[in-house]
Amino acid sequence: MATRPLRLALFGSGRIGQVHARNLAADPSIELAMIADPFIDGAQALAEATGSRAVQDPEEVFANTTLDGVIIGSPTNTHVDLMTRAAAKGLAVLCEKPIDLDLDTVLACREHLKDADAPIMLGFNRRFDPGFNAVNARVAAGEIGELEQLTIISRDPAPAPRSYLETSGGIFRDMTIHDLDMARFFVPDIVEVTAVGANLFSEDIKELGDYDSVVVTLRGSKGELISITNSRHCSYGYDQRLEAFGPNGMLEARNLTPTAVSKHSAEGTGQLDPIFNFFLERYADAYRLELQAFAEAIRTGASPKPGFADGLAALVLADAALESATNGKTVKVDRIW
Amino acid sequence: MATRPLRLALFGSGRIGQVHARNLAADPSIELAMIADPFIDGAQALAEATGSRAVQDPEEVFANTTLDGVIIGSPTNTHVDLMTRAAAKGLAVLCEKPIDLDLDTVLACREHLKDADAPIMLGFNRRFDPGFNAVNARVAAGEIGELEQLTIISRDPAPAPRSYLETSGGIFRDMTIHDLDMARFFVPDIVEVTAVGANLFSEDIKELGDYDSVVVTLRGSKGELISITNSRHCSYGYDQRLEAFGPNGMLEARNLTPTAVSKHSAEGTGQLDPIFNFFLERYADAYRLELQAFAEAIRTGASPKPGFADGLAALVLADAALESATNGKTVKVDRIW
Amino acid sequence: MATRPLRLALFGSGRIGQVHARNLAADPSIELAMIADPFIDGAQALAEATGSRAVQDPEEVFANTTLDGVIIGSPTNTHVDLMTRAAAKGLAVLCEKPIDLDLDTVLACREHLKDADAPIMLGFNRRFDPGFNAVNARVAAGEIGELEQLTIISRDPAPAPRSYLETSGGIFRDMTIHDLDMARFFVPDIVEVTAVGANLFSEDIKELGDYDSVVVTLRGSKGELISITNSRHCSYGYDQRLEAFGPNGMLEARNLTPTAVSKHSAEGTGQLDPIFNFFLERYADAYRLELQAFAEAIRTGASPKPGFADGLAALVLADAALESATNGKTVKVDRIW
Amino acid sequence: MATRPLRLALFGSGRIGQVHARNLAADPSIELAMIADPFIDGAQALAEATGSRAVQDPEEVFANTTLDGVIIGSPTNTHVDLMTRAAAKGLAVLCEKPIDLDLDTVLACREHLKDADAPIMLGFNRRFDPGFNAVNARVAAGEIGELEQLTIISRDPAPAPRSYLETSGGIFRDMTIHDLDMARFFVPDIVEVTAVGANLFSEDIKELGDYDSVVVTLRGSKGELISITNSRHCSYGYDQRLEAFGPNGMLEARNLTPTAVSKHSAEGTGQLDPIFNFFLERYADAYRLELQAFAEAIRTGASPKPGFADGLAALVLADAALESATNGKTVKVDRIW
């Protein structure tokens, strides 16, 4: 069946749904059969731009027997339901992170999914970033020896609106969770979490009882030390870097700039363009490659990575980080995933 | 007519034709109606991969009355004929460089095209490279003041095969011509050419009476000094850089690497990946953006840039460079374009 | 008294003493009157090379009434005694860090020094590194707004010999103490210490009950978050970097390389020389500028910075880090200094 | 005689004399015995600062029989006379470039020096710049294979005052001469010179019949191609770079910045400090190392490099460049040196 394109449906026509829809439209080997969104106007506009079909009712997706899989880009509180139903139909699933903000809900979901053997992939897009992915592959290939330290710096350009922050689950579950998964991309077995949080600039975030800045230290099962530094704002763009350190060297993934043009003037030397300010631009390649990996997994029948267990693990670590920051104690993590 | 996709045909299913075909296939606003190539097998394979139709006889293209334009990616000696016929049919033309290796043939072609007012665009793809394009735009916007000096360094990874070199027209018409156009992108009026050539490594090229390494100095009509350094080989990849210098600063476009990952080890510090080794990878963005510019010109009826006159001008400069290198004298250029 | 050179004596002709002696010899405005060391051979050799005079007995230094100050570069366990006696004579003191490894001894020393008002400077040389110093000055000048996060990465090329490690006081008091002082250079008031340690590569260090790798998180009195990453080995040299982050930008001090020469080859792009592998080379400028600051303080009568209180504070933080790493709890720090 | 310091005298207490005097003062193995300058006030001030003795009459230098050598940092028109007389006395000579602006005068001087076998070193300081020197050594060691192309970019921060320009000998003899010597540092045998000049910004320079901007192409005896780009002004500092290209790679010496601190902000990424704006700062290391090489040559009896012949060769090339720029022809160079 090499010649039949994959047939996928997309839930959600918002920001992230648009990214996926456009990437699907540019890939001749995949057909975007349907875009489902209760806000039918958005779905319609996106369907028109990408040669797809808009539907309002998710039932139309599940009723369609020609589909190979679904992409869940709808709000977080719909993830578990859509994922469970799609899996029950035997559809492959690519679900945006997080599975859910509540650990018990995720564990219950896992129970439900046990019998379905549908492949489930979690949308931790950063694993597919060419830079981070290359560092990971080179570490795995032994280029720097056994990993000893990993330093992740990750700062958002600006806090989300207060309305979003209220339901975000807090910085650890909403933002740090990406870095926790990145840590697990390098060191899957994390055994200890130590976190410190601060309120340095946002009154909104403070009022919500959340932190705007955190530093998290993880320990892997072989003793590896991982340091994550987060801020909810960053004047110079979307700061996304990491360094992997081992006995034979260090691999560093720096920020990306739109071009390799630099300016030399009386004000300074070698000034590159500002880095990307928006996650969709910064991770454009990552989203495209993530989709390819999902399609490849469907075609080959391989288990997609990162999977459900990775989504669960990241949430466990986020909860542990919150507990540590609250109590001023290192939290040991049971490997429940 | 916003909703009907543009309909284009492509001549040539070789290396460059494949780039264009894939870029067309990924753009939902353009339909690649036909791929014409006497080597029908290549055309067929490419048509299949891109959802197009293969034809052997170019007449089928010219007989089709639904087309908006053609892309000429066939061998150089077919350019003038295909361009002339397409223009006579009122089709927009994107023609790969060079128009022809012979100046008289190009001038005769210009004569023929006079009556047709079809838009013709020349495939000097580097103008669309995001880095070079950004430097050009920033210079035009006055960021460094009036341009005084332009330094272009351009080295191919390795010489083409001898069979190709024999019909290439020599380094100035085949390779330097890109840099001559780049020079004209910044300084359209070139009034003087001084060139020096050398044989440093290739016996093949020497036997053909050609140079493998050249340095060319151009003078613009306002006195601007432009320096071009070329080599037919480069161990570290496809070296493509430029610097624009003016009274208020310098803008530098450095080579591109696949990622922003660098290695720090006992052998060295901040070592990035090797730069791209192949022009199709190095200029992937440029080819895509060139096509968009062509489509945009068709849609808006604007004259596409670079145009026929730019193709002619670059050839005039290449011929002047050869004359200068041969005679050891600066050659004044009449502005015949 | 602009014309009379300062007259200084130096205790210790070891590695650090040699640095100071050579810097003194190259400064025509300072006279190195004596070098005192019980190992008289070393003192003699150094005195010859620098045009000074060697003495075995420290009493000769204290008996000399023409001196302006002393530099204490002898072993740690001599610091308190020499410092106290020099101060009692009214001599200015530049003492290498640490004052002592034992907090009670340092506090007792402070008691003794109370009545003497001799200026005491602590040899936290990194404050005088041109890069770190420039970042500090630019932060103080408000260039990035109020400091929010500081990231310090500091790795030694290789562990000291076991004999040294045994008396070093452990990684926090011996190595991290430099970074703790660097943290206080930016954020003098530290209120909380959280530390995590690991044994990743050195059996020797493990046997001594010490860590070879640590991550320390500090909180400043305004909430600032500071992250320190240390390793006792580093294959690519003496890794010494920091980043200061605030609402208006980030200032980054990268590692230094001997030249600005980079290599471009099939193996990689823009590869600089390996960074310095030895602290005396890496901080050559810092040692020179530290000495100038000491001399300047003597001449002007200003209090030298960093002073005794800074040496004490760094030790308090080091002890707190050890406690935190041992107990898995954040340790609050009383501002006893 | 390892223990006796070298005894040197210095002619000239101007800008360059001050650099040498301070470097001599900081080197305990050299004694600066005398500073000679008809402007005795300058000599006196400098002598005081460096612990030397000022004399007005050069005869006092030549009368002193304890000297090992002299450094000639006085105006150009005194060079030949002082050099000839010092050499006649058997004194080693380090003479600032150029020997003289007039080729016949230099040739006559060579005639005079024939019988003296005093070692003469020419002050082409850039050869001692750690970056350029490292590239040269690495090329010589075969790291990139046989050198094929050398690209030198060299721009002064601002034109000298008109009074200086009037007697400077023109851009080729005054400014390009440094780059011509740098070219010869890599490729001693230059056989051809092609030059192009322009007047782009300075009315003063234009009125003097000189160029403010030039591009020079040299050919070595093995065919090597060397490109030099000069400008008499540069808003971003003293632009001093080169690239050496061979079959196995490229070595690039970039501009130096005072620190490795970079700024990341909404305006741009990785912005280093402005590069040095003044030749004494940019080449501080080079001047110091040049002096060490001179002292080393005296001590070992080796011929100092670069020598008189190098000063002559650079002048021959500068004259050839002027001829080429004037006539629009490549000029062949007889190897008269």
XYZ file of C-alpha atoms in Angstrom, chain C residues 15 21 72 80-81 107 111 121 186 197 201 205 215 227 248-249 273 294 304:
19
model
C 52.395 28.425 42.036
C 55.836 37.898 42.002
C 49.705 35.904 51.536
C 44.877 33.307 59.699
C 48.116 33.612 61.588
C 35.005 33.950 63.177
C 37.307 38.971 66.460
C 41.559 42.004 50.634
C 26.279 40.001 41.635
C 25.974 16.370 44.697
C 33.782 9.575 37.720
C 36.815 11.548 45.580
C 24.643 21.678 41.236
C 22.410 28.299 39.508
C 15.925 43.718 29.295
C 18.367 41.125 28.062
C 41.523 26.748 19.602
C 45.137 46.058 45.888
C 39.749 46.869 49.193
